[in-house]
mmCIF file of C-alpha atoms and ligand atoms in Angstrom:
data_model
loop_
_atom_site.group_PDB
_atom_site.id
_atom_site.type_symbol
_atom_site.label_atom_id
_atom_site.label_comp_id
_atom_site.label_asym_id
_atom_site.label_seq_id
_atom_site.Cartn_x
_atom_site.Cartn_y
_atom_site.Cartn_z
ATOM 1 C CA UNK A 1 0.032 0.004 0.064
ATOM 2 C CA UNK A 2 1.145 3.644 -0.692
ATOM 3 C CA UNK A 3 1.049 6.272 1.922
ATOM 4 C CA UNK A 4 1.206 10.074 1.295
ATOM 5 C CA UNK A 5 2.743 11.495 4.674
ATOM 6 C CA UNK A 6 2.914 15.258 5.724
ATOM 7 C CA UNK A 7 4.998 16.850 8.277
ATOM 8 C CA UNK A 8 4.716 20.365 9.271
ATOM 9 C CA UNK A 9 5.329 20.498 13.116
ATOM 10 C CA UNK A 10 8.140 23.187 13.217
ATOM 11 C CA UNK A 11 10.332 24.604 10.528
ATOM 12 C CA UNK A 12 10.550 21.786 7.952
ATOM 13 C CA UNK A 13 7.819 21.236 5.384
ATOM 14 C CA UNK A 14 7.988 17.916 4.377
ATOM 15 C CA UNK A 15 6.053 15.247 2.254
ATOM 16 C CA UNK A 16 6.891 11.747 1.302
ATOM 17 C CA UNK A 17 5.323 8.763 -0.314
ATOM 18 C CA UNK A 18 6.316 5.346 1.260
ATOM 19 C CA UNK A 19 5.306 1.881 0.171
ATOM 20 C CA UNK A 20 4.506 -0.699 2.987
ATOM 21 C CA UNK A 21 4.375 -4.336 2.301
ATOM 22 C CA UNK A 22 1.086 -5.610 3.840
ATOM 23 C CA UNK A 23 2.157 -8.798 5.752
ATOM 24 C CA UNK A 24 0.415 -12.175 4.942
ATOM 25 C CA UNK A 25 0.585 -13.307 8.727
ATOM 26 C CA UNK A 26 0.919 -10.676 11.193
ATOM 27 C CA UNK A 27 4.263 -11.107 13.442
ATOM 28 C CA UNK A 28 3.735 -8.410 15.794
ATOM 29 C CA UNK A 29 7.488 -8.262 16.755
ATOM 30 C CA UNK A 30 9.063 -8.271 13.251
ATOM 31 C CA UNK A 31 9.985 -5.589 10.922
ATOM 32 C CA UNK A 32 7.303 -4.617 8.175
ATOM 33 C CA UNK A 33 8.769 -3.942 4.782
ATOM 34 C CA UNK A 34 9.026 -0.297 4.012
ATOM 35 C CA UNK A 35 10.397 1.527 0.968
ATOM 36 C CA UNK A 36 10.767 5.284 0.659
ATOM 37 C CA UNK A 37 9.661 6.361 -2.798
ATOM 38 C CA UNK A 38 10.180 10.081 -2.083
ATOM 39 C CA UNK A 39 10.987 12.192 0.838
ATOM 40 C CA UNK A 40 10.807 15.979 0.043
ATOM 41 C CA UNK A 41 12.034 18.420 2.811
ATOM 42 C CA UNK A 42 11.978 22.154 2.436
ATOM 43 C CA UNK A 43 13.882 23.517 5.486
ATOM 44 C CA UNK A 44 13.211 27.331 6.710
ATOM 45 C CA UNK A 45 16.503 27.604 8.375
ATOM 46 C CA UNK A 46 17.640 30.574 6.578
ATOM 47 C CA UNK A 47 14.219 32.374 7.475
ATOM 48 C CA UNK A 48 14.469 31.579 11.182
ATOM 49 C CA UNK A 49 18.384 32.049 11.374
ATOM 50 C CA UNK A 50 18.061 35.764 11.589
ATOM 51 C CA UNK A 51 15.815 35.477 14.589
ATOM 52 C CA UNK A 52 17.902 32.987 16.376
ATOM 53 C CA UNK A 53 15.099 30.639 16.731
ATOM 54 C CA UNK A 54 11.847 29.410 14.978
ATOM 55 C CA UNK A 55 9.109 32.197 14.743
ATOM 56 C CA UNK A 56 5.701 30.302 14.607
ATOM 57 C CA UNK A 57 3.798 32.660 12.460
ATOM 58 C CA UNK A 58 6.701 32.849 10.091
ATOM 59 C CA UNK A 59 6.800 29.039 9.975
ATOM 60 C CA UNK A 60 3.091 28.870 9.310
ATOM 61 C CA UNK A 61 3.452 31.627 6.419
ATOM 62 C CA UNK A 62 6.415 29.621 4.977
ATOM 63 C CA UNK A 63 4.555 26.082 5.235
ATOM 64 C CA UNK A 64 1.587 27.772 3.356
ATOM 65 C CA UNK A 65 3.808 28.660 0.471
ATOM 66 C CA UNK A 66 5.468 25.699 0.228
ATOM 67 C CA UNK A 67 3.062 22.663 1.198
ATOM 68 C CA UNK A 68 1.331 22.355 -2.325
ATOM 69 C CA UNK A 69 4.760 22.334 -4.153
ATOM 70 C CA UNK A 70 6.216 19.934 -1.756
ATOM 71 C CA UNK A 71 3.249 17.488 -1.803
ATOM 72 C CA UNK A 72 3.353 17.766 -5.823
ATOM 73 C CA UNK A 73 7.091 17.005 -5.697
ATOM 74 C CA UNK A 74 6.758 14.115 -3.490
ATOM 75 C CA UNK A 75 4.094 12.533 -5.605
ATOM 76 C CA UNK A 76 5.931 13.217 -9.009
ATOM 77 C CA UNK A 77 9.342 11.783 -7.443
ATOM 78 C CA UNK A 78 7.275 8.803 -6.078
ATOM 79 C CA UNK A 79 6.096 8.237 -9.821
ATOM 80 C CA UNK A 80 2.499 8.125 -8.692
ATOM 81 C CA UNK A 81 -0.541 10.174 -8.433
ATOM 82 C CA UNK A 82 -3.005 10.809 -5.651
ATOM 83 C CA UNK A 83 -5.646 8.419 -7.087
ATOM 84 C CA UNK A 84 -3.127 5.520 -6.204
ATOM 85 C CA UNK A 85 -2.570 6.614 -2.514
ATOM 86 C CA UNK A 86 -4.197 4.452 0.037
ATOM 87 C CA UNK A 87 -3.664 6.330 3.334
ATOM 88 C CA UNK A 88 -2.673 10.054 4.235
ATOM 89 C CA UNK A 89 -0.657 10.268 7.397
ATOM 90 C CA UNK A 90 -0.145 13.919 8.989
ATOM 91 C CA UNK A 91 1.653 15.062 12.198
ATOM 92 C CA UNK A 92 -1.028 16.067 14.435
ATOM 93 C CA UNK A 93 1.223 17.171 17.371
ATOM 94 C CA UNK A 94 2.996 18.168 19.502
ATOM 95 C CA UNK A 95 4.533 21.374 17.837
ATOM 96 C CA UNK A 96 3.733 24.665 16.874
ATOM 97 C CA UNK A 97 0.027 25.099 16.552
ATOM 98 C CA UNK A 98 0.190 27.443 13.629
ATOM 99 C CA UNK A 99 2.669 25.113 11.633
ATOM 100 C CA UNK A 100 0.647 22.020 12.559
ATOM 101 C CA UNK A 101 -2.641 23.680 11.420
ATOM 102 C CA UNK A 102 -1.151 24.040 7.866
ATOM 103 C CA UNK A 103 -0.198 20.163 7.547
ATOM 104 C CA UNK A 104 -3.241 18.987 9.132
ATOM 105 C CA UNK A 105 -5.829 21.004 6.869
ATOM 106 C CA UNK A 106 -3.853 20.270 3.755
ATOM 107 C CA UNK A 107 -4.151 16.608 4.693
ATOM 108 C CA UNK A 108 -7.804 16.947 5.478
ATOM 109 C CA UNK A 109 -8.537 18.446 2.251
ATOM 110 C CA UNK A 110 -6.806 15.976 0.097
ATOM 111 C CA UNK A 111 -8.356 13.089 2.214
ATOM 112 C CA UNK A 112 -11.844 14.735 1.734
ATOM 113 C CA UNK A 113 -11.430 15.289 -2.004
ATOM 114 C CA UNK A 114 -9.684 12.190 -3.058
ATOM 115 C CA UNK A 115 -11.761 10.033 -0.505
ATOM 116 C CA UNK A 116 -8.439 8.623 1.149
ATOM 117 C CA UNK A 117 -8.509 7.509 4.822
ATOM 118 C CA UNK A 118 -6.563 9.755 6.936
ATOM 119 C CA UNK A 119 -4.443 9.178 10.189
ATOM 120 C CA UNK A 120 -2.836 11.795 12.850
ATOM 121 C CA UNK A 121 0.384 10.583 14.187
ATOM 122 C CA UNK A 122 2.302 11.892 17.138
ATOM 123 C CA UNK A 123 5.619 13.500 16.330
ATOM 124 C CA UNK A 124 7.744 11.550 18.563
ATOM 125 C CA UNK A 125 6.174 8.150 17.347
ATOM 126 C CA UNK A 126 7.407 9.256 14.188
ATOM 127 C CA UNK A 127 10.846 9.880 15.256
ATOM 128 C CA UNK A 128 11.129 6.402 16.945
ATOM 129 C CA UNK A 129 9.863 4.476 13.854
ATOM 130 C CA UNK A 130 12.503 6.140 11.737
ATOM 131 C CA UNK A 131 14.249 3.170 13.085
ATOM 132 C CA UNK A 132 11.768 0.688 11.535
ATOM 133 C CA UNK A 133 12.173 1.874 8.018
ATOM 134 C CA UNK A 134 15.234 -0.145 6.968
ATOM 135 C CA UNK A 135 16.990 -2.990 8.832
ATOM 136 C CA UNK A 136 20.073 -1.791 10.133
ATOM 137 C CA UNK A 137 23.184 -3.864 11.449
ATOM 138 C CA UNK A 138 24.324 -5.179 13.988
ATOM 139 C CA UNK A 139 21.171 -6.930 14.828
ATOM 140 C CA UNK A 140 17.215 -7.261 14.807
ATOM 141 C CA UNK A 141 15.306 -4.652 16.736
ATOM 142 C CA UNK A 142 13.388 -6.582 19.371
ATOM 143 C CA UNK A 143 11.126 -5.749 22.257
ATOM 144 C CA UNK A 144 11.199 -4.473 24.872
ATOM 145 C CA UNK A 145 12.940 -1.411 23.525
ATOM 146 C CA UNK A 146 14.258 1.442 25.261
ATOM 147 C CA UNK A 147 14.252 4.736 23.356
ATOM 148 C CA UNK A 148 16.228 7.660 24.022
ATOM 149 C CA UNK A 149 14.572 10.505 22.196
ATOM 150 C CA UNK A 150 16.547 13.659 21.696
ATOM 151 C CA UNK A 151 15.205 16.609 19.771
ATOM 152 C CA UNK A 152 14.693 20.277 19.747
ATOM 153 C CA UNK A 153 11.511 20.081 22.005
ATOM 154 C CA UNK A 154 11.952 16.653 23.804
ATOM 155 C CA UNK A 155 14.392 14.624 25.819
ATOM 156 C CA UNK A 156 12.688 11.399 26.972
ATOM 157 C CA UNK A 157 13.511 7.944 27.786
ATOM 158 C CA UNK A 158 10.705 5.815 26.715
ATOM 159 C CA UNK A 159 10.124 1.998 27.261
ATOM 160 C CA UNK A 160 8.156 -0.022 24.404
ATOM 161 C CA UNK A 161 6.937 -3.319 25.466
ATOM 162 C CA UNK A 162 5.551 -3.813 22.014
ATOM 163 C CA UNK A 163 4.760 -1.858 18.800
ATOM 164 C CA UNK A 164 2.824 1.462 19.590
ATOM 165 C CA UNK A 165 3.126 0.977 23.401
ATOM 166 C CA UNK A 166 4.903 3.596 25.217
ATOM 167 C CA UNK A 167 5.846 4.364 28.912
ATOM 168 C CA UNK A 168 7.696 7.371 29.700
ATOM 169 C CA UNK A 169 10.177 6.608 32.340
ATOM 170 C CA UNK A 170 12.321 9.924 32.399
ATOM 171 C CA UNK A 171 12.235 13.133 30.777
ATOM 172 C CA UNK A 172 13.949 16.628 30.937
ATOM 173 C CA UNK A 173 12.678 18.892 33.725
ATOM 174 C CA UNK A 174 13.657 22.007 31.682
ATOM 175 C CA UNK A 175 15.355 22.419 28.460
ATOM 176 C CA UNK A 176 15.646 19.625 25.649
ATOM 177 C CA UNK A 177 19.100 18.329 24.632
ATOM 178 C CA UNK A 178 18.668 19.916 21.201
ATOM 179 C CA UNK A 179 17.430 23.281 22.869
ATOM 180 C CA UNK A 180 20.615 23.486 24.874
ATOM 181 C CA UNK A 181 22.651 22.811 21.669
ATOM 182 C CA UNK A 182 20.850 25.681 20.191
ATOM 183 C CA UNK A 183 21.194 27.971 23.201
ATOM 184 C CA UNK A 184 24.830 27.427 23.449
ATOM 185 C CA UNK A 185 25.226 28.214 19.951
ATOM 186 C CA UNK A 186 23.504 31.393 20.496
ATOM 187 C CA UNK A 187 25.445 32.414 23.472
ATOM 188 C CA UNK A 188 28.657 32.031 21.399
ATOM 189 C CA UNK A 189 27.280 33.759 18.522
ATOM 190 C CA UNK A 190 27.351 30.918 16.125
ATOM 191 C CA UNK A 191 24.017 30.950 14.457
ATOM 192 C CA UNK A 192 20.980 28.693 14.240
ATOM 193 C CA UNK A 193 20.268 25.719 14.545
ATOM 194 C CA UNK A 194 22.906 25.259 16.799
ATOM 195 C CA UNK A 195 23.209 21.349 17.083
ATOM 196 C CA UNK A 196 25.161 20.772 13.782
ATOM 197 C CA UNK A 197 27.408 23.833 14.341
ATOM 198 C CA UNK A 198 28.279 23.122 17.926
ATOM 199 C CA UNK A 199 28.908 19.509 16.994
ATOM 200 C CA UNK A 200 31.214 20.434 14.222
ATOM 201 C CA UNK A 201 33.337 22.829 16.370
ATOM 202 C CA UNK A 202 33.575 20.261 18.941
ATOM 203 C CA UNK A 203 34.754 17.758 16.483
ATOM 204 C CA UNK A 204 37.337 20.165 15.274
ATOM 205 C CA UNK A 205 38.396 20.849 19.047
ATOM 206 C CA UNK A 206 38.944 16.983 19.690
ATOM 207 C CA UNK A 207 41.174 16.997 16.633
ATOM 208 C CA UNK A 208 43.284 19.994 17.857
ATOM 209 C CA UNK A 209 43.207 18.810 21.686
ATOM 210 C CA UNK A 210 47.119 19.425 22.081
ATOM 211 C CA UNK A 211 47.191 22.510 20.206
ATOM 212 C CA UNK A 212 44.100 24.001 21.901
ATOM 213 C CA UNK A 213 45.629 22.991 25.199
ATOM 214 C CA UNK A 214 48.823 25.082 24.356
ATOM 215 C CA UNK A 215 47.258 28.036 22.680
ATOM 216 C CA UNK A 216 44.875 28.509 25.562
ATOM 217 C CA UNK A 217 47.291 27.458 28.296
ATOM 218 C CA UNK A 218 44.904 24.853 29.774
ATOM 219 C CA UNK A 219 47.232 22.033 29.780
ATOM 220 C CA UNK A 220 47.191 22.342 33.400
ATOM 221 C CA UNK A 221 44.219 20.356 34.736
ATOM 222 C CA UNK A 222 43.596 23.016 37.465
ATOM 223 C CA UNK A 223 42.922 25.431 34.711
ATOM 224 C CA UNK A 224 40.691 23.270 32.595
ATOM 225 C CA UNK A 225 37.006 23.769 32.871
ATOM 226 C CA UNK A 226 34.586 20.951 33.564
ATOM 227 C CA UNK A 227 30.990 21.956 32.871
ATOM 228 C CA UNK A 228 28.418 20.425 35.287
ATOM 229 C CA UNK A 229 26.831 17.012 34.684
ATOM 230 C CA UNK A 230 23.130 17.866 35.869
ATOM 231 C CA UNK A 231 21.481 15.112 37.543
ATOM 232 C CA UNK A 232 23.971 12.551 36.359
ATOM 233 C CA UNK A 233 23.688 10.810 39.697
ATOM 234 C CA UNK A 234 20.182 11.245 40.501
ATOM 235 C CA UNK A 235 18.267 8.110 41.063
ATOM 236 C CA UNK A 236 15.464 8.768 38.543
ATOM 237 C CA UNK A 237 15.888 8.893 34.922
ATOM 238 C CA UNK A 238 14.982 12.521 34.309
ATOM 239 C CA UNK A 239 17.351 15.050 32.819
ATOM 240 C CA UNK A 240 18.135 18.834 33.135
ATOM 241 C CA UNK A 241 19.954 20.902 30.791
ATOM 242 C CA UNK A 242 19.289 24.490 31.755
ATOM 243 C CA UNK A 243 22.252 24.525 34.470
ATOM 244 C CA UNK A 244 24.816 23.365 31.853
ATOM 245 C CA UNK A 245 23.796 26.104 29.531
ATOM 246 C CA UNK A 246 23.913 28.700 32.202
ATOM 247 C CA UNK A 247 27.394 27.412 33.044
ATOM 248 C CA UNK A 248 28.432 27.721 29.594
ATOM 249 C CA UNK A 249 26.991 31.356 29.542
ATOM 250 C CA UNK A 250 28.950 32.440 32.540
ATOM 251 C CA UNK A 251 32.283 30.666 31.531
ATOM 252 C CA UNK A 252 31.915 32.670 27.989
ATOM 253 C CA UNK A 253 31.208 35.936 29.502
ATOM 254 C CA UNK A 254 34.341 35.610 31.458
ATOM 255 C CA UNK A 255 36.478 34.502 28.366
ATOM 256 C CA UNK A 256 35.023 37.166 26.266
ATOM 257 C CA UNK A 257 35.905 39.966 28.752
ATOM 258 C CA UNK A 258 39.479 38.679 28.950
ATOM 259 C CA UNK A 259 40.113 37.662 25.300
ATOM 260 C CA UNK A 260 40.999 40.533 22.946
ATOM 261 C CA UNK A 261 42.442 38.373 20.177
ATOM 262 C CA UNK A 262 39.545 37.171 17.697
ATOM 263 C CA UNK A 263 41.697 34.114 16.836
ATOM 264 C CA UNK A 264 42.076 33.290 20.282
ATOM 265 C CA UNK A 265 38.386 33.841 21.050
ATOM 266 C CA UNK A 266 37.531 31.357 18.150
ATOM 267 C CA UNK A 267 39.589 28.720 19.818
ATOM 268 C CA UNK A 268 37.929 29.306 23.112
ATOM 269 C CA UNK A 269 34.584 28.779 21.351
ATOM 270 C CA UNK A 270 35.565 25.353 19.896
ATOM 271 C CA UNK A 271 36.935 24.289 23.357
ATOM 272 C CA UNK A 272 33.617 25.285 25.019
ATOM 273 C CA UNK A 273 31.673 23.482 22.203
ATOM 274 C CA UNK A 274 33.613 20.320 22.891
ATOM 275 C CA UNK A 275 33.282 20.647 26.674
ATOM 276 C CA UNK A 276 29.599 21.378 26.423
ATOM 277 C CA UNK A 277 29.087 18.587 24.135
ATOM 278 C CA UNK A 278 30.849 15.935 26.322
ATOM 279 C CA UNK A 279 28.850 16.968 29.255
ATOM 280 C CA UNK A 280 25.654 16.660 27.694
ATOM 281 C CA UNK A 281 26.380 13.580 25.925
ATOM 282 C CA UNK A 282 27.846 11.982 29.102
ATOM 283 C CA UNK A 283 24.626 12.601 30.931
ATOM 284 C CA UNK A 284 22.420 11.145 28.105
ATOM 285 C CA UNK A 285 24.668 8.065 27.534
ATOM 286 C CA UNK A 286 25.193 7.261 31.436
ATOM 287 C CA UNK A 287 21.462 7.778 32.059
ATOM 288 C CA UNK A 288 20.295 5.636 29.166
ATOM 289 C CA UNK A 289 22.865 2.803 30.444
ATOM 290 C CA UNK A 290 21.552 2.921 33.893
ATOM 291 C CA UNK A 291 17.853 2.749 32.922
ATOM 292 C CA UNK A 292 18.653 -0.113 30.497
ATOM 293 C CA UNK A 293 20.364 -2.013 33.416
ATOM 294 C CA UNK A 294 17.001 -1.623 35.480
ATOM 295 C CA UNK A 295 14.647 -2.186 32.644
ATOM 296 C CA UNK A 296 16.464 -4.775 30.639
ATOM 297 C CA UNK A 297 15.464 -3.940 27.063
ATOM 298 C CA UNK A 298 16.458 -6.084 24.437
ATOM 299 C CA UNK A 299 17.134 -3.119 22.170
ATOM 300 C CA UNK A 300 18.236 0.512 22.814
ATOM 301 C CA UNK A 301 16.961 2.986 20.044
ATOM 302 C CA UNK A 302 18.248 6.510 19.418
ATOM 303 C CA UNK A 303 15.619 9.006 17.757
ATOM 304 C CA UNK A 304 15.057 12.824 17.299
ATOM 305 C CA UNK A 305 17.196 15.497 15.643
ATOM 306 C CA UNK A 306 19.994 15.234 17.918
ATOM 307 C CA UNK A 307 20.260 11.632 17.135
ATOM 308 C CA UNK A 308 22.300 12.932 13.953
ATOM 309 C CA UNK A 309 25.041 13.863 16.436
ATOM 310 C CA UNK A 310 27.947 11.591 15.616
ATOM 311 C CA UNK A 311 29.722 11.785 18.929
ATOM 312 C CA UNK A 312 26.137 10.663 20.727
ATOM 313 C CA UNK A 313 25.880 7.980 18.339
ATOM 314 C CA UNK A 314 29.568 6.646 18.992
ATOM 315 C CA UNK A 315 29.522 7.147 22.730
ATOM 316 C CA UNK A 316 26.124 5.457 23.179
ATOM 317 C CA UNK A 317 26.891 2.458 20.795
ATOM 318 C CA UNK A 318 30.306 1.947 22.636
ATOM 319 C CA UNK A 319 28.751 2.121 25.801
ATOM 320 C CA UNK A 320 26.055 -0.402 24.947
ATOM 321 C CA UNK A 321 28.834 -2.812 23.501
ATOM 322 C CA UNK A 322 30.857 -2.357 26.531
ATOM 323 C CA UNK A 323 28.420 -2.549 29.421
ATOM 324 C CA UNK A 324 25.388 -4.520 27.673
ATOM 325 C CA UNK A 325 26.846 -6.715 25.183
ATOM 326 C CA UNK A 326 23.702 -8.590 24.727
ATOM 327 C CA UNK A 327 21.647 -5.556 23.913
ATOM 328 C CA UNK A 328 21.219 -4.429 20.253
ATOM 329 C CA UNK A 329 21.771 -0.648 19.636
ATOM 330 C CA UNK A 330 20.165 0.970 16.695
ATOM 331 C CA UNK A 331 19.730 4.595 15.367
ATOM 332 C CA UNK A 332 18.132 5.945 12.186
ATOM 333 C CA UNK A 333 20.328 6.764 9.278
ATOM 334 C CA UNK A 334 21.511 10.344 9.944
ATOM 335 C CA UNK A 335 19.177 11.734 6.972
ATOM 336 C CA UNK A 336 16.217 10.380 8.823
ATOM 337 C CA UNK A 337 16.948 11.766 12.078
ATOM 338 C CA UNK A 338 15.652 15.427 11.738
ATOM 339 C CA UNK A 339 12.132 16.327 10.944
ATOM 340 C CA UNK A 340 11.063 14.498 7.755
ATOM 341 C CA UNK A 341 7.740 12.909 6.478
ATOM 342 C CA UNK A 342 9.060 9.452 5.657
ATOM 343 C CA UNK A 343 9.081 8.822 9.370
ATOM 344 C CA UNK A 344 5.573 9.981 9.776
ATOM 345 C CA UNK A 345 4.724 7.513 6.990
ATOM 346 C CA UNK A 346 6.518 4.678 8.550
ATOM 347 C CA UNK A 347 4.639 5.272 12.139
ATOM 348 C CA UNK A 348 1.267 5.529 10.133
ATOM 349 C CA UNK A 349 1.816 2.339 8.492
ATOM 350 C CA UNK A 350 2.659 0.322 11.469
ATOM 351 C CA UNK A 351 -0.476 1.854 13.256
ATOM 352 C CA UNK A 352 -2.558 0.997 10.129
ATOM 353 C CA UNK A 353 -1.420 -2.580 10.216
ATOM 354 C CA UNK A 354 -1.570 -3.124 13.916
ATOM 355 C CA UNK A 355 -4.820 -1.095 14.780
ATOM 356 C CA UNK A 356 -6.618 -0.965 11.343
ATOM 357 C CA UNK A 357 -9.966 -2.037 12.586
ATOM 358 C CA UNK A 358 -10.049 0.353 15.718
ATOM 359 C CA UNK A 359 -9.661 3.438 13.966
ATOM 360 C CA UNK A 360 -12.357 5.322 12.044
ATOM 361 C CA UNK A 361 -10.212 6.338 9.137
ATOM 362 C CA UNK A 362 -13.183 7.395 6.969
ATOM 363 C CA UNK A 363 -14.257 9.916 9.261
ATOM 364 C CA UNK A 364 -10.943 11.520 10.092
ATOM 365 C CA UNK A 365 -11.046 14.239 7.476
ATOM 366 C CA UNK A 366 -13.806 15.844 9.553
ATOM 367 C CA UNK A 367 -12.596 14.821 13.085
ATOM 368 C CA UNK A 368 -8.825 15.076 13.153
ATOM 369 C CA UNK A 369 -7.585 18.149 14.843
ATOM 370 C CA UNK A 370 -3.945 19.568 15.519
ATOM 371 C CA UNK A 371 -3.078 19.224 19.063
ATOM 372 C CA UNK A 372 0.104 21.175 20.237
ATOM 373 C CA UNK A 373 0.506 19.325 23.503
ATOM 374 C CA UNK A 374 -0.364 15.829 22.305
ATOM 375 C CA UNK A 375 0.445 13.159 24.717
ATOM 376 C CA UNK A 376 2.179 10.117 23.311
HETATM 377 O O1 KG4 B 1 13.743 16.458 15.659
HETATM 378 P P1 KG4 B 1 14.167 17.686 15.267
HETATM 379 O O2 KG4 B 1 14.583 17.658 13.804
HETATM 380 O O3 KG4 B 1 13.151 18.822 15.452
HETATM 381 C C1 KG4 B 1 12.352 18.844 16.846
HETATM 382 O O4 KG4 B 1 11.300 17.864 16.649
HETATM 383 O O5 KG4 B 1 12.801 19.471 17.557
HETATM 384 O O6 KG4 B 1 15.379 18.237 16.249
HETATM 385 C C2 KG4 B 1 16.018 19.347 16.035
HETATM 386 C C3 KG4 B 1 16.925 19.600 16.999
HETATM 387 C C4 KG4 B 1 17.559 21.072 16.960
HETATM 388 O O7 KG4 B 1 17.623 21.519 18.265
HETATM 389 C C5 KG4 B 1 19.167 20.920 16.463
HETATM 390 O O8 KG4 B 1 20.135 21.737 16.867
HETATM 391 C C6 KG4 B 1 19.437 19.571 16.848
HETATM 392 O O9 KG4 B 1 18.189 18.751 16.701
HETATM 393 N N1 KG4 B 1 20.522 18.789 15.992
HETATM 394 C C7 KG4 B 1 21.593 18.430 16.663
HETATM 395 C C8 KG4 B 1 22.317 17.913 15.546
HETATM 396 N N2 KG4 B 1 21.612 18.035 14.248
HETATM 397 C C9 KG4 B 1 20.320 18.493 14.808
HETATM 398 N N3 KG4 B 1 21.966 18.639 17.810
HETATM 399 C C10 KG4 B 1 23.369 18.122 18.238
HETATM 400 N N4 KG4 B 1 24.109 17.586 17.203
HETATM 401 C C11 KG4 B 1 23.734 17.421 15.750
HETATM 402 N N5 KG4 B 1 24.383 16.917 14.785
HETATM 403 ZN ZN1 ZN B 2 11.277 16.330 15.540
#
């Protein structure tokens, strides 16, 4: 079956056509076959960069401009047409309400006009199901699964005992991990979105380690900074990133005042990115491993925009291998970590196959509503 999926929860207008292979016999634990026929993403980064973050009404205006061409492109690239689509999937929430409304209303209009069933999908469920599109080594994804979800709006540890069953076992009490990356980039004047820039500078700093130590005169361990690892040792599996961000702010203010040379200041920025990234990722990794030791999942999955961070992928993968060698670790391919519609289609396909008889698809063009604070 073919699914047209639409995603407009934040600053990416995306549409995708996926093809799902309907299983002859339903084995609830196995992978269903999914092929991405198209996945068009129109990013608004340049528009929001000037403001240092996403402006909801600007996002909605851009989604409105882009939604029809993006859907058309997705249909064209998939070499299909709307008459051949069996199901429409759309992100219903959580997200920015003016942005969500563009996607949901477009999906409702197509559903009504072409008489195609419609399904609303939770954004975090989509991020999780980005892991279920292609089988990835080293092993099969098996339940129970522990998911570390790290995006611009969420940081959660979610336990899945089966498909579509979610239990939140920990979450951030303040900033999300991606938000912390974005705020650190803003403090350092590096632009938006901060995650990829901070992670690139951190990578450069790791390569320059000895040189940085000499140039910044921080070889002596007493002069090195160590940013806090908030809630690292708290018993619960919650996170907090706002104290770490504030520590970066105060440290950078002092360095900025003391450093007159721009090249030297740029080296300090690289050093701060590295120290920040290592602090944030140590907390994410250690808490995931600790919760896995308690909940004993067979698989650990990474999901969300920050899952594209190569240091996080490497550290978590290494820690799982070392401390839980029996557990499979998997993350989506980097290009499917950020917001995109193919993951919405994947989640919709699993929902359709596993709950087909319980959802009134035919009526959904009338009743489906965007929900900015939708619960998983
Ligand atoms: O999932 P996503 O695309 O949108 C939301 O649902 O929020 O995540 C976006 C977040 C942003 O905060 C962005 O800075 C962060 O993911 N991000 C990264 C990286 N790539 C994107 N953070 C750290 N390292 C990266 N390589
Ligand atoms: Zn997202």
